[in-house]
XYZ file of C-alpha atoms in Angstrom:
639
model
C 0.000 0.000 0.000
C 3.035 2.315 0.038
C 3.732 4.600 -2.872
C 5.678 7.690 -3.897
C 3.697 10.164 -1.823
C 2.984 7.890 1.107
C 6.606 6.952 1.650
C 7.446 10.558 2.467
C 5.082 10.213 5.411
C 7.164 7.251 6.535
C 10.148 9.538 7.023
C 10.145 8.620 10.728
C 12.128 5.600 9.586
C 14.780 8.306 9.374
C 13.196 11.403 10.945
C 11.053 9.895 13.681
C 9.553 13.040 15.158
C 7.333 13.694 12.140
C 5.019 10.855 13.088
C 5.581 10.355 16.793
C 5.012 13.914 18.015
C 2.638 14.007 20.959
C -0.950 15.146 20.640
C -0.152 18.656 21.863
C 2.695 19.085 19.361
C 1.476 17.594 16.089
C 3.877 17.766 13.154
C 2.260 17.368 9.726
C 3.628 14.774 7.292
C 6.209 15.720 4.679
C 5.314 18.021 1.824
C 6.407 17.670 -1.765
C 8.705 20.691 -1.411
C 10.500 18.978 1.461
C 11.375 16.120 -0.841
C 13.608 18.525 -2.776
C 15.714 19.151 0.337
C 19.103 17.400 -0.216
C 19.392 16.552 3.482
C 16.002 14.867 3.556
C 16.796 13.000 0.343
C 19.965 11.699 1.966
C 18.013 10.601 5.021
C 15.472 8.820 2.856
C 18.276 6.891 1.194
C 19.767 5.366 4.283
C 20.550 7.523 7.326
C 19.253 6.513 10.744
C 16.501 8.341 12.555
C 18.313 10.614 14.965
C 21.329 11.497 12.825
C 24.909 10.282 13.042
C 25.834 12.728 15.856
C 22.954 11.688 18.098
C 24.306 10.102 21.306
C 22.134 7.042 20.730
C 23.486 6.372 17.221
C 26.691 4.647 18.296
C 24.857 2.770 21.057
C 22.306 1.460 18.579
C 25.041 0.457 16.149
C 27.025 -1.347 18.849
C 24.228 -3.113 20.708
C 21.201 -3.354 18.377
C 22.108 -3.143 14.688
C 23.638 -6.636 14.482
C 20.136 -8.105 14.802
C 17.755 -5.342 13.759
C 19.640 -4.255 10.626
C 20.566 -7.679 9.277
C 17.277 -9.538 8.853
C 17.543 -11.788 11.905
C 14.283 -13.703 12.399
C 12.055 -12.339 15.184
C 14.124 -9.134 15.380
C 11.925 -6.308 14.036
C 13.693 -4.340 11.333
C 14.659 -0.728 11.917
C 11.667 0.617 9.997
C 9.321 -1.509 12.134
C 11.009 -0.364 15.358
C 10.391 3.206 14.328
C 6.655 2.608 14.163
C 6.660 1.941 17.915
C 6.115 4.526 20.622
C 9.052 5.777 22.711
C 7.523 4.390 25.888
C 6.991 0.955 24.335
C 10.659 0.682 23.333
C 11.881 1.961 26.688
C 9.703 -0.559 28.526
C 11.099 -3.355 26.363
C 14.657 -2.294 27.224
C 14.026 -1.867 30.938
C 11.677 -4.690 31.847
C 10.554 -6.424 28.670
C 11.944 -8.893 26.174
C 15.121 -6.842 25.524
C 16.079 -6.267 29.153
C 18.935 -8.783 29.013
C 20.394 -7.307 25.831
C 20.128 -3.813 27.356
C 21.536 -4.791 30.744
C 24.972 -3.340 29.907
C 23.430 0.091 29.232
C 22.717 2.549 32.017
C 19.438 4.430 32.305
C 20.561 7.422 30.236
C 22.031 5.220 27.510
C 18.747 3.326 27.154
C 16.916 6.617 26.817
C 19.470 7.756 24.236
C 18.778 4.665 22.129
C 15.030 5.296 22.346
C 15.462 8.969 21.475
C 17.630 8.049 18.489
C 14.972 5.686 17.175
C 11.683 7.465 17.813
C 12.085 10.528 20.000
C 12.041 11.215 23.715
C 9.929 8.999 26.008
C 7.118 10.844 27.767
C 8.019 11.373 31.414
C 4.606 12.842 32.285
C 1.898 10.216 32.772
C -1.157 10.963 30.675
C -4.226 11.715 32.788
C -6.994 9.184 32.293
C -10.505 9.526 33.629
C -10.934 6.155 35.314
C -14.387 4.827 36.132
C -15.336 5.062 39.790
C -15.513 1.672 41.522
C -18.824 0.032 40.628
C -19.784 2.816 38.213
C -19.262 0.794 35.020
C -19.780 -2.920 35.670
C -19.284 -5.471 32.904
C -22.709 -6.105 31.336
C -22.713 -9.793 30.470
C -26.113 -9.550 28.798
C -24.792 -7.024 26.275
C -23.293 -9.299 23.638
C -20.890 -7.954 21.002
C -22.275 -6.247 17.926
C -21.771 -8.282 14.760
C -21.241 -5.319 12.471
C -17.565 -4.553 11.925
C -14.388 -6.373 10.958
C -13.823 -9.806 12.464
C -17.383 -10.282 13.677
C -19.756 -9.679 10.783
C -18.412 -12.535 8.700
C -19.707 -11.321 5.333
C -17.870 -7.978 5.751
C -20.840 -6.045 4.372
C -20.414 -3.690 7.330
C -24.176 -3.269 7.771
C -25.527 -2.394 11.230
C -29.219 -3.219 11.543
C -31.651 -0.610 12.830
C -32.262 -2.794 15.883
C -28.565 -2.941 16.740
C -27.725 0.646 15.835
C -30.741 2.196 17.513
C -30.413 4.717 14.694
C -31.726 5.154 11.195
C -30.886 7.721 8.560
C -33.596 10.049 9.824
C -32.038 10.203 13.310
C -28.607 11.427 12.290
C -29.421 15.128 12.187
C -30.390 14.972 15.871
C -27.078 13.545 17.092
C -25.016 15.560 19.572
C -21.581 14.944 21.044
C -21.741 13.073 24.348
C -18.006 12.733 25.064
C -14.570 12.862 23.452
C -11.642 10.633 24.421
C -8.129 11.740 23.508
C -5.456 9.122 22.864
C -2.322 10.135 24.784
C 0.798 10.718 22.701
C -0.883 9.906 19.394
C -1.097 11.436 15.937
C -3.380 8.790 14.481
C -6.353 6.709 15.571
C -6.916 3.714 13.307
C -8.333 0.909 15.507
C -12.023 0.422 14.807
C -14.098 0.606 18.019
C -15.742 -2.653 19.147
C -18.835 -2.713 21.371
C -19.615 -5.336 24.002
C -20.376 -5.655 27.691
C -21.345 -1.999 28.022
C -17.997 -0.665 26.789
C -16.190 0.606 23.719
C -12.934 -1.306 23.166
C -10.229 0.261 21.060
C -6.470 0.084 20.478
C -4.052 2.978 20.108
C -0.797 4.154 18.560
C 0.952 3.884 21.929
C 0.062 0.198 22.186
C -2.523 0.689 24.913
C -5.912 -0.984 24.551
C -8.753 0.833 26.322
C -12.140 -0.297 27.597
C -14.305 2.827 27.825
C -17.792 2.970 29.294
C -19.907 3.475 26.215
C -22.198 6.033 27.884
C -19.659 8.189 29.718
C -16.237 7.422 28.215
C -14.585 6.696 31.565
C -11.792 4.098 31.444
C -12.634 0.667 32.884
C -9.226 -0.888 32.263
C -6.173 -0.714 30.020
C -3.974 -3.397 28.497
C -0.430 -2.712 27.297
C 0.272 -4.558 24.050
C 3.807 -3.165 23.763
C 3.370 -1.968 20.176
C 0.886 0.052 18.161
C -2.530 -1.588 17.830
C -3.924 -0.745 14.412
C -6.605 -3.409 14.276
C -9.908 -3.390 16.063
C -10.812 -5.983 18.674
C -12.677 -9.083 17.495
C -15.080 -10.186 20.223
C -16.998 -13.463 19.799
C -20.335 -13.873 21.549
C -20.131 -15.758 24.842
C -22.359 -18.226 26.636
C -23.246 -18.239 30.324
C -20.170 -19.141 32.331
C -17.720 -18.380 29.493
C -14.841 -15.961 29.871
C -15.461 -13.137 27.394
C -12.408 -12.824 25.139
C -11.175 -10.264 22.620
C -8.588 -10.850 19.878
C -6.461 -8.244 18.100
C -2.996 -7.748 16.567
C -0.159 -5.248 16.839
C 2.407 -3.869 14.386
C 4.986 -6.467 15.436
C 2.756 -9.181 13.943
C 1.647 -10.505 17.320
C -1.915 -11.640 17.889
C -3.255 -11.130 21.412
C -6.113 -12.645 23.386
C -7.319 -10.768 26.466
C -10.049 -11.138 29.062
C -12.709 -8.626 28.051
C -14.028 -8.258 31.581
C -10.716 -7.447 33.262
C -8.258 -6.571 30.503
C -5.867 -9.309 31.625
C -3.770 -11.003 28.953
C -4.550 -14.643 28.096
C -2.033 -15.396 25.337
C 0.129 -13.652 22.752
C 1.465 -15.312 19.586
C 4.024 -14.019 17.119
C 2.481 -15.033 13.801
C 5.422 -14.278 11.493
C 9.154 -14.108 12.170
C 10.114 -11.992 9.174
C 11.807 -8.814 10.468
C 9.475 -6.620 8.408
C 6.251 -8.521 9.122
C 3.362 -6.548 10.563
C -0.390 -6.869 11.034
C -2.883 -4.306 9.805
C -5.895 -6.555 9.173
C -8.140 -7.427 12.113
C -8.196 -11.132 13.033
C -11.387 -13.073 12.418
C -12.925 -15.629 14.765
C -14.847 -18.688 13.589
C -15.596 -22.030 15.194
C -12.817 -21.962 17.776
C -10.223 -20.580 15.348
C -8.578 -17.177 15.105
C -7.304 -16.318 11.627
C -4.783 -13.501 11.395
C -3.818 -11.792 8.114
C -0.142 -10.833 7.782
C 1.360 -7.930 5.838
C 4.777 -6.280 5.820
C 6.837 -3.151 5.258
C 9.690 -4.871 3.412
C 9.175 -2.437 0.559
C 11.045 0.153 2.669
C 14.466 -1.533 3.219
C 14.337 -2.636 -0.422
C 15.382 0.933 -1.287
C 18.888 0.010 -0.101
C 20.885 -1.607 -2.969
C 22.668 -3.772 -0.395
C 19.389 -5.267 0.795
C 18.571 -8.684 -0.620
C 15.077 -8.045 -1.952
C 12.790 -9.653 -1.121
C 11.843 -12.533 1.164
C 8.443 -11.761 2.727
C 5.290 -13.596 1.661
C 1.794 -12.577 2.770
C -0.097 -15.148 4.796
C -3.079 -16.140 6.908
C -2.108 -17.669 10.252
C -4.691 -19.995 11.822
C -4.508 -20.148 15.620
C -6.298 -22.122 18.306
C -8.549 -19.524 19.918
C -8.173 -21.021 23.387
C -4.385 -21.341 23.509
C -2.943 -19.224 20.702
C -1.153 -22.263 19.275
C -0.280 -21.861 15.610
C -2.156 -24.623 13.804
C -1.095 -23.757 10.253
C -0.070 -20.892 8.026
C -1.239 -20.391 4.459
C 1.036 -18.213 2.354
C -0.357 -16.163 -0.487
C 2.652 -17.289 -2.530
C 2.983 -21.062 -2.056
C 6.658 -21.476 -2.950
C 9.315 -19.825 -0.752
C 11.434 -17.160 -2.445
C 14.702 -18.293 -4.011
C 17.560 -16.471 -5.665
C 16.640 -15.582 -9.239
C 19.366 -13.056 -10.015
C 22.121 -10.885 -8.602
C 21.692 -7.124 -8.583
C 24.341 -4.731 -9.883
C 26.118 -4.521 -6.511
C 26.359 -8.283 -6.208
C 23.440 -8.862 -3.820
C 20.989 -11.721 -4.326
C 17.548 -10.950 -5.774
C 14.891 -13.210 -4.283
C 11.488 -14.031 -5.785
C 8.596 -14.447 -5.763
C 7.823 -12.179 -2.828
C 5.156 -9.847 -1.484
C 1.392 -10.263 -1.942
C 0.727 -9.019 1.616
C -2.728 -9.285 3.179
C -3.729 -5.864 4.509
C -7.373 -6.710 5.171
C -9.607 -8.638 7.553
C -10.829 -11.729 5.664
C -14.430 -12.546 4.831
C -15.778 -15.805 6.296
C -18.121 -18.025 4.292
C -19.621 -20.055 7.135
C -21.518 -22.371 4.778
C -18.542 -23.369 2.617
C -16.050 -22.924 5.482
C -13.878 -20.641 3.403
C -12.013 -17.374 3.800
C -11.891 -14.726 1.074
C -9.261 -11.980 1.147
C -7.339 -9.589 -1.088
C -3.601 -9.247 -1.679
C -1.152 -6.478 -2.532
C 1.673 -6.211 -5.037
C 4.800 -8.329 -5.434
C 8.035 -6.824 -4.125
C 10.535 -8.298 -6.591
C 10.691 -9.623 -10.157
C 9.338 -11.739 -11.586
C 5.815 -10.921 -10.471
C 3.627 -13.968 -9.910
C -0.061 -14.750 -10.279
C -1.055 -14.208 -6.646
C -0.472 -10.469 -6.259
C -3.340 -7.969 -6.671
C -5.723 -10.885 -6.350
C -8.758 -12.192 -4.496
C -8.021 -15.556 -2.895
C -10.338 -18.230 -1.483
C -8.931 -20.481 1.270
C -10.361 -23.611 2.860
C -10.580 -22.946 6.599
C -10.121 -26.548 7.743
C -7.084 -27.427 5.628
C -5.611 -24.038 4.840
C -5.513 -24.996 1.160
C -6.014 -22.364 -1.527
C -9.291 -23.074 -3.371
C -8.990 -20.474 -6.126
C -7.104 -17.293 -7.035
C -8.402 -14.475 -9.233
C -5.766 -11.935 -10.224
C -7.043 -8.673 -11.693
C -3.771 -6.783 -12.302
C -0.903 -8.993 -13.514
C 2.752 -7.979 -13.456
C 2.536 -5.632 -10.476
C 5.876 -5.644 -8.656
C 7.006 -2.564 -6.766
C 9.051 -1.351 -3.803
C 10.461 1.940 -2.530
C 13.518 1.692 -4.805
C 11.142 2.581 -7.672
C 10.313 5.986 -6.227
C 11.188 8.927 -8.432
C 13.601 10.644 -6.064
C 15.550 7.477 -5.169
C 18.741 7.866 -7.176
C 19.917 4.249 -6.953
C 17.054 2.126 -8.251
C 19.012 -1.126 -8.137
C 16.247 -3.043 -6.337
C 13.326 -1.639 -8.328
C 11.636 -4.575 -10.090
C 11.530 -4.465 -13.875
C 7.709 -4.229 -13.706
C 7.984 -1.008 -11.617
C 4.415 -1.070 -10.336
C 1.696 0.083 -10.740
C 1.147 -0.775 -6.999
C -2.610 -1.403 -7.144
C -3.368 -3.503 -4.070
C -6.613 -4.890 -2.818
C -6.487 -3.056 0.503
C -9.920 -4.335 1.524
C -11.506 -7.794 1.532
C -14.303 -8.754 -0.842
C -17.820 -8.602 0.591
C -20.083 -11.652 0.492
C -23.402 -10.156 -0.614
C -26.511 -12.322 -0.429
C -30.040 -11.325 -1.492
C -33.007 -13.303 -2.849
C -31.103 -16.594 -3.035
C -28.321 -14.925 -4.998
C -24.768 -14.407 -3.829
C -21.708 -12.633 -5.141
C -18.322 -11.487 -3.898
C -17.842 -7.763 -4.492
C -14.249 -6.517 -4.414
C -12.813 -3.029 -4.861
C -9.242 -2.186 -5.889
C -6.930 0.853 -5.798
C -7.253 0.840 -9.586
C -10.737 2.333 -9.160
C -12.319 -0.815 -10.577
C -14.971 -2.811 -8.709
C -15.527 -6.515 -9.436
C -18.292 -9.044 -8.974
C -16.874 -12.560 -8.531
C -18.406 -16.024 -8.444
C -18.279 -17.357 -4.894
C -17.699 -20.896 -6.145
C -14.976 -20.332 -8.717
C -13.732 -16.753 -8.493
C -14.822 -16.113 -12.080
C -15.269 -12.399 -12.792
C -19.003 -11.923 -13.408
C -18.859 -8.162 -13.931
C -16.426 -5.266 -13.573
C -17.062 -1.554 -13.299
C -14.501 1.265 -13.583
C -15.826 3.724 -11.010
C -12.911 6.135 -10.785
C -9.481 7.066 -12.071
C -7.683 5.026 -9.410
C -3.961 5.221 -8.716
C -1.418 4.519 -6.027
C -3.589 6.394 -3.523
C -6.679 6.252 -5.664
C -9.680 4.016 -6.126
C -11.137 1.989 -3.285
C -8.918 1.538 -0.230
C -10.028 0.055 3.087
C -13.608 -1.149 2.808
C -17.029 -0.886 1.175
C -20.452 -1.618 2.685
C -23.659 -3.177 1.378
C -27.352 -2.897 2.207
C -29.407 -5.501 0.378
C -28.445 -5.365 -3.302
C -26.849 -1.929 -2.992
C -23.078 -1.608 -2.621
C -21.639 1.606 -1.202
C -18.261 2.341 -2.810
C -15.990 4.953 -1.156
C -13.399 6.442 -3.520
C -10.147 8.132 -2.551
C -8.511 9.235 -5.837
C -5.883 11.243 -3.976
C -4.159 13.508 -6.467
C -0.455 14.104 -7.060
C 1.890 14.782 -9.962
C 1.378 11.327 -11.445
C -2.381 11.255 -10.947
C -3.839 14.712 -11.716
C -6.844 16.120 -9.895
C -8.634 16.834 -13.160
C -9.316 13.121 -13.594
C -10.093 12.358 -9.941
C -13.527 11.236 -8.741
C -13.373 11.243 -4.925
C -16.661 10.583 -3.168
C -19.221 7.814 -2.614
C -20.945 5.745 -5.319
C -23.850 3.282 -5.345
C -23.622 0.057 -7.387
C -25.891 -2.921 -7.947
C -24.132 -5.869 -6.302
C -25.248 -8.401 -8.917
C -24.814 -6.452 -12.149
C -22.272 -3.737 -11.344
C -24.678 -1.095 -12.668
C -23.829 2.396 -11.379
C -27.002 3.510 -9.598
C -25.878 6.914 -8.338
C -22.821 9.098 -7.891
C -22.017 11.583 -5.159
C -18.655 13.252 -5.838
C -17.146 14.977 -2.822
C -16.827 18.749 -2.921
C -13.436 20.232 -2.040
C -13.566 22.313 1.141
C -9.870 22.046 2.006
C -8.883 25.604 1.199
C -5.350 26.231 2.477
C -5.252 23.266 4.896
C -2.097 21.191 4.447
C -2.446 17.498 3.535
C -6.183 17.843 3.099
C -8.110 15.931 0.454
C -11.873 15.432 -0.055
C -11.704 11.706 -0.867
C -12.754 8.697 1.199
C -9.900 6.323 2.032
C -11.304 4.862 5.269
C -13.762 1.985 5.445
C -17.453 2.920 5.554
C -20.393 1.621 7.603
C -24.014 1.194 6.510
C -27.037 1.733 8.743
C -30.699 1.561 7.818
C -31.117 3.934 4.866
C -27.631 5.446 4.717
C -23.884 4.921 4.688
C -21.468 6.690 7.054
C -18.246 7.799 5.385
C -15.286 9.570 6.956
C -13.377 11.778 4.521
C -9.683 12.605 4.428
C -10.632 16.255 4.991
C -12.061 15.380 8.413
C -15.739 15.404 7.503
C -17.983 12.570 8.634
C -20.973 12.363 6.317
C -24.069 10.244 5.813
C -25.169 9.469 2.250
C -28.758 8.408 1.489
C -29.382 4.888 0.276
C -31.724 5.876 -2.563
C -29.739 8.585 -4.331
C -26.555 9.324 -2.391
C -27.788 12.696 -1.158
C -25.854 14.049 1.832
C -28.118 13.671 4.871
C -25.692 14.724 7.601
C -22.225 16.212 7.716
C -19.958 17.161 10.602
C -16.410 18.527 10.475
C -14.096 16.769 12.959
C -10.895 18.506 11.793
C -10.954 20.874 14.766
C -10.130 21.110 18.442
C -12.172 19.369 21.140
C -12.124 19.479 24.907
C -11.642 15.856 25.922
C -12.788 14.079 29.059
C -9.244 14.435 30.391
C -9.603 18.202 30.284
C -6.937 18.463 27.599
C -7.392 20.093 24.236
C -7.380 17.372 21.598
C -7.787 17.483 17.852
C -9.487 15.564 15.101
C -8.144 15.179 11.588
C -8.469 12.861 8.609
C -10.390 9.605 8.614
C -8.263 6.701 7.398
C -7.568 2.984 7.604
C -10.039 0.352 8.675
C -11.412 2.423 11.557
C -14.924 3.032 10.251
C -17.708 4.543 12.399
C -19.699 2.129 14.581
C -23.327 2.577 15.666
C -24.946 0.884 18.657
C -28.010 1.503 20.823
C -28.617 5.084 19.754
C -24.963 6.137 19.775
C -22.311 6.603 17.118
C -18.558 6.217 17.718
C -15.778 7.305 15.358
C -12.020 7.876 15.456
C -10.674 11.054 13.874
C -6.994 11.520 13.001
C -4.708 9.654 10.614
C -1.260 11.226 10.649
C 0.191 9.035 7.900
C 0.366 9.096 4.088
C -0.431 12.804 3.657
C -3.453 12.694 5.928
C -4.169 15.157 8.706
C -3.115 13.969 12.176
C -5.452 13.761 15.147
C -6.055 11.762 18.312
C -9.730 11.599 19.248
C -12.534 9.097 19.626
C -15.854 10.936 19.426
C -19.145 9.588 20.798
C -22.415 11.046 19.563
C -25.862 10.244 20.945
C -29.480 11.184 20.501
C -30.715 13.977 22.778
C -31.519 12.939 26.322
C -35.266 12.920 27.096
C -36.386 16.152 28.706
C -37.260 15.994 32.404
C -40.966 16.241 33.158
C-alpha cells in the first residue's frame, strides 16, 4: 500500500519526530517541497533516525544493529522499530523482552537509544478519567455487535436498525456526548468494538482501552507493547464463558485478552520476518482465530545492499483457546529463491510480497475465507499479487485465485527521487493492491463477492470459482486512488468509497473522490455523489474517502480525508448529515485534543442510539489527530 507520496510520510524511519510527536505538538507529514531538500533525500536513502551525531546512534550500532539491521528472524527491522512509541521501546529495554540485551546500558544510555529511534519517552503520565468503583460494571447480557471487521463474517459492514438504535432520519439529531483523547498519538486507526457496556479500542501507543460506552470513563487498560492498528474481534459468549477479545499489533503478534478485566490470556508471534506486521483485524470462527499478515519490506528494499525480497503474505490460523499456531497459508505457495544478482552483487529473491492488509471474509456455509492481496516486491511478479483468494478454513488450502492486475511488482527503490534504483523490479508497479476484503453479498437466493481495488475498478466474482461476473470502472484510481479500506452493502446496494488522492502522477482533473452506489449483482452504477473540495489552504487535506465505511438503515457513514464525517442516502446518495471533525475538542481528560483525517479500517460504529468514530490519521499525507468521538441522541427532557 506504500507509494511515492505515502513513503514521504514514513520519514520517521529516518526522521522519527514527524510521526511520533505528541498530541499537543502535532507535526504534519512531509510536503512535496521537502522532498527537494538534499538533506532529507539523503536521510530517505539510508541515514538513521536521529542522525549520526545523536548520542544514541553509536549505542544502537554497537548493541542493536547486528540483529535489527541484518534480517535476523524475530528481530523487528529498523523501519518496524520506528513505528513503535518511545515508551513501548523503553519498557522493552528496561523490563521487557530486551532487558537482558540492554543490561549493559545505564538508564541514560537506554533513553538515548530510544530517542535516536523514535524521540524522547514521555516522562509525564497521561491523565486518564478512570471509572469510579462500581460505576461501570461489565454487562454480560450485552453481547458484542456483529457489524464490523472480524465479527460480521460477510464484511458487508451493515448495522441493523435494531442494533444501531439509529436510522438515517435520526442522524441530524445527534449531539456529542463525550470525546476521548489518545495520549501521545497522531493517528487513531483501531475500529471501536462494542460489548459488555464498553467501547474497546487500540491505540498508537500500544494501549488498549475499555471505555464505558455512555460516559467514556476508562474501565481498564492493556499494554500490548506496540501500536494496535486493528480493532478488537469479540466473539459472543455463553453463560459461564470468559469473554475474550482478539487483536494484533504492528509487530505481527496476535493477542487474546479477558474482556471483563483486561488481563492477557495469550500472545502469539504469527510471522518471524523482520518486516512482518499486522494491519488486518483477526477473524474468529468455530474456535479458530485467523490472522492476516502484511509487511513493510518495501522500505528496506530501497537500499541496494538489501537482498530483496523474502516476505510472503499469509493467513495464520490459531487455536482460539491457547494461541497455538495450527497452520499458516502463504499467499505465494513457494518460498522465495535467488533468481538473479543485482548490480552490486546482492541476491535478488522471488517471488515475494502479496501481503494481506485486510480482515478476511468468512463463508460459514462453505467454510472458506476470502481476502485480497497487494503487489509483489521483486521480479518476476507472480499470479497471486493484486488478487482475491479463497482459502479452505479446515485445511488451509487455496481453493482459487483471481488476479485482476498482472505484473505488479514494486518497492520503494522505484520511487522517483531514489537515485539508486538497483532493487526496483523491472515491472515497476503500478502498486494497485486490494487493501480491503471482498464482501459476500446475499439477497433473494443470490450471492456474489464484491471486491474493490486501488485501480478504481470494482468486481463481482463467483463465490464458487472466483470467475469475474462483472467489472465496473468507477474512478481514475492510482497509487492512492480508487477503493482503499472497505465498502459496505445494504441488500443489493453496494456503497463504494473512492479516494482518488491527487499528485503529480495522478492529476486532480481526472479524480472522482466521493461515494458511489452500485448494484451488487450487475455492477450497474445507480448513483454518484462526488465529494466537494472544502480544504482551502489546509495542508495534507483531500476530499476523498480512504477509510472503510459503515451502513445503517437507509444510509452509509463515510469519513473523509478532509475530516468530515458524512451520511449518504441509500436511494440517491444525497448528503443527509455532515460534521467537520478537523478541529479542536475538549476531551474528558480536560486536555485540548484534535481531530483530523479519517483513514484505515477504523470506520464509524453505531450501537443503541450512539455513534462512535475515530478522527486523526497522521500518515500518508493525511491530517493527524487523536480523538474518539461519541455522539448520541438527545436525552429525554425531564418532566
